[in-house]
Amino acid sequence: MSVQQLYAQKKMTASDVVQFVKNGDMIIVPTGVGEPPALLTALSDARRSFTDVKVAQILAIRKFGYIDPETVDHVRHVALFYGSATRAGGQAGWVDFIPNYFSEIPSLIRRNQMPADVVFSMASPMDKHGYFSLSLAADYTMEAIAKARAVVLEVNPNVPFAFGNCHVHISQVAALVESDTPVLEVGLPQIGPVQEAIGKYVADLIEDGSTLQIGYGGIPDAVVMQLTAKHDLGVHTEMIGDGILTLLEAGAVTNKRKNYMPGKMVATFALGSNKLYQFMDRNPALEMHPVDFTNPPALAGKNDKLVAVNATLQIDLLGQCGSESLGHVQYSGTGGQADFVRAANMSNGGKSFIVLPSTAKDNTISRIVPVLSPGTHVSTSKNDVNYVVTEFGVAQLHGKSAKQRARELIGIAHPDFRAELIEQAKLMKVY
């Protein structure tokens, strides 16, 4: 049977494909815009016919009907990282949460520590050889496909066909549906004067020829905007977004000085505009790979001059970062922050930056604190953190004593809080 005949045989309506889901199943869904709206809408419509079905995903973008406190006994969301669609449910207790490092989710699936019974994913149109591209998010989905009883794809002509280890053959697919809804676009966050100041401090420390890992957010994008005059930058990251596209258009990214996968940009998921998605289509300069290829420190750290830029919510005077919770209340997740901090530390000439505004709530709360708020989850340890940047400057922590660290961090705190921080540091015997 030809691949075109297999395609025709497996084509169904969205309402039909829910037959592949059984009670007790775990459905794996890719990161962000890789989530398939037609499939998840069909699941939502049929949710009351199921018992104990779970949907696992690292970042839900849209609040589908199944994300519903009234029907969690039928279909429940399991978050690997909270976003706006799942945060309230998680904090209320009816959305589950699995702590993880992003890089290790595939191994959780491989070791049967996290089930992967069914995969629902967006995909590009099939090529003449019978392959689809999961370009929007290869992440842990490729590992789930290897384990799943049933792989169901939502095939959409607006999804780019990217290169890399992100391809699925029609023979691996149990069913597919076709849709032509535009891929969800996620705009760049707003950048204010605080973000600009932090971005300049970081950008000044990034050398020509560096390889970049840039997270999502106002500060990382502020860094990117100030790198357009750099030369021969490379990209090895978990997320590719429009900020990277800006650097490419400016000629700052060439990837030619990368010593690990030279000439190639490498990422595991995409989050941006339609312009970005069109750029990804059959672009030989970009490869999308599973997260256990992009994020492990021992692999990412093969890049010389690897620069990692990631944000935190709070940092204490030893350098412990609370990046994912407000006290004990989970806000997001660990994601790839710890992965890339460690990767940059391993890299020859690498630099890891933790960035944060010095205050919160209209300058009424210092984000640099003597000790983390009670219950705060430590996302990145004191032993891993090196550069910390606020709008007031740069603190460099590696190799510094506890007292030196405290002084460095107090020096970049908001001036209104420095006297209080000094007093607390003296009580703690670290000043």
mmCIF file of C-alpha atoms in Angstrom, residues 110-404:
data_model
loop_
_atom_site.group_PDB
_atom_site.id
_atom_site.type_symbol
_atom_site.label_atom_id
_atom_site.label_comp_id
_atom_site.label_asym_id
_atom_site.label_seq_id
_atom_site.Cartn_x
_atom_site.Cartn_y
_atom_site.Cartn_z
ATOM 1 C CA ARG A 110 11.182 5.815 28.467
ATOM 2 C CA ARG A 111 11.449 4.391 32.003
ATOM 3 C CA ASN A 112 7.660 4.090 32.354
ATOM 4 C CA GLN A 113 7.710 6.600 35.217
ATOM 5 C CA MET A 114 5.210 8.663 33.229
ATOM 6 C CA PRO A 115 2.746 6.761 31.026
ATOM 7 C CA ALA A 116 2.370 7.593 27.334
ATOM 8 C CA ASP A 117 -0.655 5.679 26.040
ATOM 9 C CA VAL A 118 -1.815 8.065 23.323
ATOM 10 C CA VAL A 119 -0.206 11.021 21.556
ATOM 11 C CA PHE A 120 -2.210 13.966 20.215
ATOM 12 C CA SER A 121 -0.058 16.374 18.181
ATOM 13 C CA MET A 122 -0.093 19.010 15.472
ATOM 14 C CA ALA A 123 1.889 18.045 12.363
ATOM 15 C CA SER A 124 2.908 19.388 8.992
ATOM 16 C CA PRO A 125 1.466 17.923 5.793
ATOM 17 C CA MET A 126 2.985 14.592 4.786
ATOM 18 C CA ASP A 127 5.893 14.654 2.336
ATOM 19 C CA LYS A 128 6.171 12.324 -0.660
ATOM 20 C CA HIS A 129 8.071 9.788 1.443
ATOM 21 C CA GLY A 130 5.284 9.507 4.022
ATOM 22 C CA TYR A 131 6.810 11.696 6.757
ATOM 23 C CA PHE A 132 5.190 14.410 8.855
ATOM 24 C CA SER A 133 7.207 17.004 10.779
ATOM 25 C CA LEU A 134 6.430 17.813 14.414
ATOM 26 C CA SER A 135 8.236 21.100 13.899
ATOM 27 C CA LEU A 136 6.374 23.131 16.508
ATOM 28 C CA ALA A 137 7.445 20.854 19.364
ATOM 29 C CA ALA A 138 9.631 17.771 19.148
ATOM 30 C CA ASP A 139 10.278 18.037 22.916
ATOM 31 C CA TYR A 140 9.179 14.820 24.713
ATOM 32 C CA THR A 141 6.606 13.988 22.034
ATOM 33 C CA MET A 142 9.024 11.985 19.914
ATOM 34 C CA GLU A 143 9.768 9.694 22.866
ATOM 35 C CA ALA A 144 6.043 9.357 23.577
ATOM 36 C CA ILE A 145 5.448 8.325 19.964
ATOM 37 C CA ALA A 146 7.917 5.476 20.416
ATOM 38 C CA LYS A 147 5.937 4.211 23.436
ATOM 39 C CA ALA A 148 2.324 5.058 22.638
ATOM 40 C CA ARG A 149 -0.393 2.602 21.742
ATOM 41 C CA ALA A 150 -1.921 5.156 19.372
ATOM 42 C CA VAL A 151 -0.486 8.254 17.670
ATOM 43 C CA VAL A 152 -3.077 10.728 16.400
ATOM 44 C CA LEU A 153 -2.013 13.724 14.326
ATOM 45 C CA GLU A 154 -3.775 16.943 13.417
ATOM 46 C CA VAL A 155 -2.358 17.704 9.987
ATOM 47 C CA ASN A 156 -2.334 21.382 9.122
ATOM 48 C CA PRO A 157 -0.838 23.123 6.058
ATOM 49 C CA ASN A 158 0.140 26.077 8.273
ATOM 50 C CA VAL A 159 2.565 23.894 10.266
ATOM 51 C CA PRO A 160 6.089 24.120 8.812
ATOM 52 C CA PHE A 161 8.052 21.069 7.724
ATOM 53 C CA ALA A 162 11.274 21.405 9.696
ATOM 54 C CA PHE A 163 14.383 19.250 9.602
ATOM 55 C CA GLY A 164 15.964 17.392 12.523
ATOM 56 C CA ASN A 165 14.775 14.466 14.623
ATOM 57 C CA CYS A 166 11.134 15.528 14.523
ATOM 58 C CA HIS A 167 9.645 13.290 11.826
ATOM 59 C CA VAL A 168 6.882 10.704 12.097
ATOM 60 C CA HIS A 169 6.087 8.198 9.343
ATOM 61 C CA ILE A 170 2.524 7.465 8.276
ATOM 62 C CA SER A 171 3.062 3.826 9.291
ATOM 63 C CA GLN A 172 3.444 4.996 12.927
ATOM 64 C CA VAL A 173 0.148 6.876 12.858
ATOM 65 C CA ALA A 174 -3.133 5.320 14.033
ATOM 66 C CA ALA A 175 -5.322 8.154 12.789
ATOM 67 C CA LEU A 176 -5.167 11.691 11.484
ATOM 68 C CA VAL A 177 -7.481 14.613 11.046
ATOM 69 C CA GLU A 178 -7.040 17.575 8.764
ATOM 70 C CA SER A 179 -7.438 21.198 9.802
ATOM 71 C CA ASP A 180 -6.418 24.539 8.362
ATOM 72 C CA THR A 181 -6.671 26.778 11.411
ATOM 73 C CA PRO A 182 -3.750 29.245 11.547
ATOM 74 C CA VAL A 183 -1.079 28.216 14.036
ATOM 75 C CA LEU A 184 -1.526 30.236 17.205
ATOM 76 C CA GLU A 185 0.722 33.293 17.232
ATOM 77 C CA VAL A 186 2.399 34.422 20.452
ATOM 78 C CA GLY A 187 3.656 37.992 20.422
ATOM 79 C CA LEU A 188 6.775 39.403 21.993
ATOM 80 C CA PRO A 189 6.303 40.607 25.592
ATOM 81 C CA GLN A 190 6.427 44.286 26.421
ATOM 82 C CA ILE A 191 9.844 45.738 27.134
ATOM 83 C CA GLY A 192 10.097 48.679 29.546
ATOM 84 C CA PRO A 193 13.030 50.707 30.857
ATOM 85 C CA VAL A 194 13.868 48.155 33.585
ATOM 86 C CA GLN A 195 14.038 45.354 31.036
ATOM 87 C CA GLU A 196 16.115 47.523 28.706
ATOM 88 C CA ALA A 197 18.622 48.323 31.463
ATOM 89 C CA ILE A 198 19.003 44.651 32.381
ATOM 90 C CA GLY A 199 19.290 43.720 28.714
ATOM 91 C CA LYS A 200 22.136 46.167 28.182
ATOM 92 C CA TYR A 201 24.142 44.823 31.123
ATOM 93 C CA VAL A 202 23.812 41.285 29.764
ATOM 94 C CA ALA A 203 24.432 42.213 26.145
ATOM 95 C CA ASP A 204 27.654 44.015 27.070
ATOM 96 C CA LEU A 205 29.005 40.733 28.481
ATOM 97 C CA ILE A 206 28.123 38.629 25.425
ATOM 98 C CA GLU A 207 31.056 38.209 23.055
ATOM 99 C CA ASP A 208 31.054 37.788 19.289
ATOM 100 C CA GLY A 209 30.926 34.099 18.407
ATOM 101 C CA SER A 210 28.799 33.144 21.422
ATOM 102 C CA THR A 211 26.046 30.531 21.160
ATOM 103 C CA LEU A 212 22.729 31.635 22.625
ATOM 104 C CA GLN A 213 20.039 30.055 24.730
ATOM 105 C CA ILE A 214 17.351 32.657 25.269
ATOM 106 C CA GLY A 215 14.183 32.012 27.272
ATOM 107 C CA TYR A 216 10.799 33.681 26.814
ATOM 108 C CA GLY A 217 10.007 36.975 28.520
ATOM 109 C CA GLY A 218 10.539 40.717 28.494
ATOM 110 C CA ILE A 219 14.091 40.620 29.813
ATOM 111 C CA PRO A 220 15.414 37.877 27.503
ATOM 112 C CA ASP A 221 13.875 39.712 24.553
ATOM 113 C CA ALA A 222 15.434 42.966 25.756
ATOM 114 C CA VAL A 223 18.795 41.187 25.649
ATOM 115 C CA VAL A 224 18.148 39.976 22.110
ATOM 116 C CA MET A 225 17.228 43.447 20.896
ATOM 117 C CA GLN A 226 20.641 44.711 21.995
ATOM 118 C CA LEU A 227 22.624 41.990 20.237
ATOM 119 C CA THR A 228 21.943 43.046 16.663
ATOM 120 C CA ALA A 229 25.430 44.537 16.253
ATOM 121 C CA LYS A 230 27.206 41.357 17.420
ATOM 122 C CA HIS A 231 28.944 39.030 14.981
ATOM 123 C CA ASP A 232 28.797 35.297 14.267
ATOM 124 C CA LEU A 233 26.396 34.346 17.035
ATOM 125 C CA GLY A 234 25.018 30.825 17.155
ATOM 126 C CA VAL A 235 21.763 29.361 18.463
ATOM 127 C CA HIS A 236 21.344 26.244 20.610
ATOM 128 C CA THR A 237 18.192 26.716 22.654
ATOM 129 C CA GLU A 238 14.996 25.067 23.799
ATOM 130 C CA MET A 239 12.693 27.724 22.316
ATOM 131 C CA ILE A 240 13.030 29.490 18.997
ATOM 132 C CA GLY A 241 11.043 32.716 18.808
ATOM 133 C CA ASP A 242 10.828 35.959 16.898
ATOM 134 C CA GLY A 243 13.719 37.463 18.871
ATOM 135 C CA ILE A 244 16.110 34.995 17.260
ATOM 136 C CA LEU A 245 14.564 35.852 13.899
ATOM 137 C CA THR A 246 15.414 39.517 14.539
ATOM 138 C CA LEU A 247 19.078 38.603 15.083
ATOM 139 C CA LEU A 248 19.144 36.543 11.903
ATOM 140 C CA GLU A 249 17.698 39.403 9.876
ATOM 141 C CA ALA A 250 20.317 41.741 11.360
ATOM 142 C CA GLY A 251 23.099 39.381 10.302
ATOM 143 C CA ALA A 252 24.206 38.798 13.903
ATOM 144 C CA VAL A 253 23.497 35.039 13.783
ATOM 145 C CA THR A 254 25.557 32.966 11.363
ATOM 146 C CA ASN A 255 26.171 29.790 13.412
ATOM 147 C CA LYS A 256 29.510 29.420 11.617
ATOM 148 C CA ARG A 257 31.597 29.669 14.787
ATOM 149 C CA LYS A 258 29.658 26.985 16.646
ATOM 150 C CA ASN A 259 31.889 24.016 17.365
ATOM 151 C CA TYR A 260 28.930 21.714 18.095
ATOM 152 C CA MET A 261 26.646 21.363 15.072
ATOM 153 C CA PRO A 262 28.255 24.281 13.206
ATOM 154 C CA GLY A 263 26.043 26.040 10.705
ATOM 155 C CA LYS A 264 22.857 24.861 12.408
ATOM 156 C CA MET A 265 20.396 26.505 14.743
ATOM 157 C CA VAL A 266 19.019 23.916 17.161
ATOM 158 C CA ALA A 267 15.784 24.104 19.181
ATOM 159 C CA THR A 268 13.065 21.834 20.549
ATOM 160 C CA PHE A 269 9.926 24.002 20.284
ATOM 161 C CA ALA A 270 8.745 27.172 18.553
ATOM 162 C CA LEU A 271 6.702 30.028 19.955
ATOM 163 C CA GLY A 272 6.137 33.134 17.892
ATOM 164 C CA SER A 273 4.516 34.655 14.823
ATOM 165 C CA ASN A 274 3.433 33.318 11.471
ATOM 166 C CA LYS A 275 6.591 34.892 10.076
ATOM 167 C CA LEU A 276 8.629 32.610 12.327
ATOM 168 C CA TYR A 277 6.660 29.524 11.305
ATOM 169 C CA GLN A 278 7.178 30.335 7.612
ATOM 170 C CA PHE A 279 10.894 30.837 8.249
ATOM 171 C CA MET A 280 11.111 27.338 9.750
ATOM 172 C CA ASP A 281 9.642 25.607 6.701
ATOM 173 C CA ARG A 282 12.285 23.417 5.006
ATOM 174 C CA ASN A 283 15.036 25.723 6.240
ATOM 175 C CA PRO A 284 18.327 23.785 6.158
ATOM 176 C CA ALA A 285 19.862 26.183 8.710
ATOM 177 C CA LEU A 286 17.425 25.020 11.442
ATOM 178 C CA GLU A 287 16.955 21.649 13.106
ATOM 179 C CA MET A 288 14.239 20.794 15.629
ATOM 180 C CA HIS A 289 15.206 18.003 18.022
ATOM 181 C CA PRO A 290 13.803 16.302 21.130
ATOM 182 C CA VAL A 291 14.514 18.039 24.411
ATOM 183 C CA ASP A 292 16.865 15.283 25.554
ATOM 184 C CA PHE A 293 19.098 16.386 22.672
ATOM 185 C CA THR A 294 18.803 20.166 23.077
ATOM 186 C CA ASN A 295 18.818 20.597 26.861
ATOM 187 C CA PRO A 296 21.095 18.115 28.654
ATOM 188 C CA PRO A 297 24.038 20.083 30.054
ATOM 189 C CA ALA A 298 26.597 17.582 28.750
ATOM 190 C CA LEU A 299 25.299 18.086 25.187
ATOM 191 C CA ALA A 300 24.397 21.781 25.161
ATOM 192 C CA GLY A 301 27.649 22.513 26.998
ATOM 193 C CA LYS A 302 29.647 21.196 24.023
ATOM 194 C CA ASN A 303 29.053 24.615 22.495
ATOM 195 C CA ASP A 304 31.930 26.968 23.326
ATOM 196 C CA LYS A 305 30.860 30.363 24.714
ATOM 197 C CA LEU A 306 27.352 29.120 25.445
ATOM 198 C CA VAL A 307 25.302 31.987 26.888
ATOM 199 C CA ALA A 308 22.165 31.136 28.887
ATOM 200 C CA VAL A 309 19.725 33.910 29.828
ATOM 201 C CA ASN A 310 16.893 32.957 32.192
ATOM 202 C CA ALA A 311 14.613 34.819 34.576
ATOM 203 C CA THR A 312 13.772 34.227 38.225
ATOM 204 C CA LEU A 313 11.109 35.529 40.596
ATOM 205 C CA GLN A 314 13.284 35.769 43.707
ATOM 206 C CA ILE A 315 16.899 35.168 44.765
ATOM 207 C CA ASP A 316 18.415 34.937 48.240
ATOM 208 C CA LEU A 317 21.764 36.228 49.445
ATOM 209 C CA LEU A 318 23.477 32.889 48.783
ATOM 210 C CA GLY A 319 22.219 32.823 45.202
ATOM 211 C CA GLN A 320 19.376 30.313 45.445
ATOM 212 C CA CYS A 321 16.753 31.019 42.772
ATOM 213 C CA GLY A 322 13.033 30.627 43.338
ATOM 214 C CA SER A 323 11.944 30.815 39.708
ATOM 215 C CA GLU A 324 8.708 28.829 39.691
ATOM 216 C CA SER A 325 6.698 29.402 42.859
ATOM 217 C CA LEU A 326 5.447 32.231 45.045
ATOM 218 C CA GLY A 327 6.087 30.728 48.441
ATOM 219 C CA HIS A 328 4.662 27.216 48.252
ATOM 220 C CA VAL A 329 2.195 28.175 45.496
ATOM 221 C CA GLN A 330 3.352 26.814 42.139
ATOM 222 C CA TYR A 331 3.431 29.503 39.440
ATOM 223 C CA SER A 332 5.191 27.877 36.469
ATOM 224 C CA GLY A 333 7.801 25.093 36.560
ATOM 225 C CA THR A 334 11.516 24.378 36.398
ATOM 226 C CA GLY A 335 11.484 24.043 32.620
ATOM 227 C CA GLY A 336 14.947 24.206 31.106
ATOM 228 C CA GLN A 337 16.459 26.836 33.404
ATOM 229 C CA ALA A 338 18.621 24.503 35.481
ATOM 230 C CA ASP A 339 19.552 22.536 32.343
ATOM 231 C CA PHE A 340 21.011 25.541 30.571
ATOM 232 C CA VAL A 341 22.563 27.154 33.646
ATOM 233 C CA ARG A 342 24.580 23.969 34.087
ATOM 234 C CA ALA A 343 25.286 23.717 30.364
ATOM 235 C CA ALA A 344 26.738 27.245 30.305
ATOM 236 C CA ASN A 345 28.855 26.410 33.345
ATOM 237 C CA MET A 346 30.251 23.375 31.488
ATOM 238 C CA SER A 347 30.859 25.300 28.287
ATOM 239 C CA ASN A 348 34.361 26.515 27.417
ATOM 240 C CA GLY A 349 33.966 30.282 27.883
ATOM 241 C CA GLY A 350 30.258 29.921 28.722
ATOM 242 C CA LYS A 351 28.251 32.424 30.744
ATOM 243 C CA SER A 352 24.986 31.874 32.586
ATOM 244 C CA PHE A 353 22.819 34.871 33.452
ATOM 245 C CA ILE A 354 19.925 34.905 35.913
ATOM 246 C CA VAL A 355 17.936 38.088 35.312
ATOM 247 C CA LEU A 356 15.260 39.797 37.393
ATOM 248 C CA PRO A 357 13.889 43.258 38.149
ATOM 249 C CA SER A 358 15.103 44.343 41.578
ATOM 250 C CA THR A 359 11.564 44.827 42.917
ATOM 251 C CA ALA A 360 7.955 43.708 42.532
ATOM 252 C CA LYS A 361 4.559 45.299 43.209
ATOM 253 C CA ASP A 362 5.490 48.873 42.263
ATOM 254 C CA ASN A 363 8.806 48.864 44.126
ATOM 255 C CA THR A 364 7.236 47.742 47.411
ATOM 256 C CA ILE A 365 8.923 44.315 47.566
ATOM 257 C CA SER A 366 12.565 43.439 46.986
ATOM 258 C CA ARG A 367 13.153 40.390 44.797
ATOM 259 C CA ILE A 368 16.620 40.049 46.353
ATOM 260 C CA VAL A 369 15.928 38.691 49.829
ATOM 261 C CA PRO A 370 17.933 37.417 52.821
ATOM 262 C CA VAL A 371 16.225 34.019 52.559
ATOM 263 C CA LEU A 372 13.636 32.768 50.106
ATOM 264 C CA SER A 373 10.008 33.146 51.168
ATOM 265 C CA PRO A 374 8.841 30.141 53.240
ATOM 266 C CA GLY A 375 7.903 27.226 51.018
ATOM 267 C CA THR A 376 9.555 28.617 47.881
ATOM 268 C CA HIS A 377 10.699 25.922 45.476
ATOM 269 C CA VAL A 378 14.399 26.243 44.633
ATOM 270 C CA SER A 379 14.646 25.997 40.840
ATOM 271 C CA THR A 380 18.382 26.635 40.445
ATOM 272 C CA SER A 381 20.828 25.992 43.253
ATOM 273 C CA LYS A 382 23.354 28.405 44.732
ATOM 274 C CA ASN A 383 26.155 26.209 43.406
ATOM 275 C CA ASP A 384 24.980 26.655 39.819
ATOM 276 C CA VAL A 385 24.219 30.383 39.703
ATOM 277 C CA ASN A 386 26.959 32.648 38.348
ATOM 278 C CA TYR A 387 25.931 36.020 36.912
ATOM 279 C CA VAL A 388 22.866 37.711 38.415
ATOM 280 C CA VAL A 389 21.618 40.896 36.745
ATOM 281 C CA THR A 390 19.116 43.555 37.771
ATOM 282 C CA GLU A 391 18.604 47.060 36.417
ATOM 283 C CA PHE A 392 21.231 48.182 38.959
ATOM 284 C CA GLY A 393 24.086 46.033 37.720
ATOM 285 C CA VAL A 394 25.757 42.625 37.611
ATOM 286 C CA ALA A 395 26.689 40.333 40.507
ATOM 287 C CA GLN A 396 29.161 37.549 39.729
ATOM 288 C CA LEU A 397 28.889 34.687 42.233
ATOM 289 C CA HIS A 398 30.987 31.725 41.092
ATOM 290 C CA GLY A 399 34.008 31.251 43.302
ATOM 291 C CA LYS A 400 32.772 33.790 45.851
ATOM 292 C CA SER A 401 32.300 33.175 49.581
ATOM 293 C CA ALA A 402 28.914 33.526 51.246
ATOM 294 C CA LYS A 403 29.876 37.023 52.456
ATOM 295 C CA GLN A 404 31.139 38.070 49.045
#
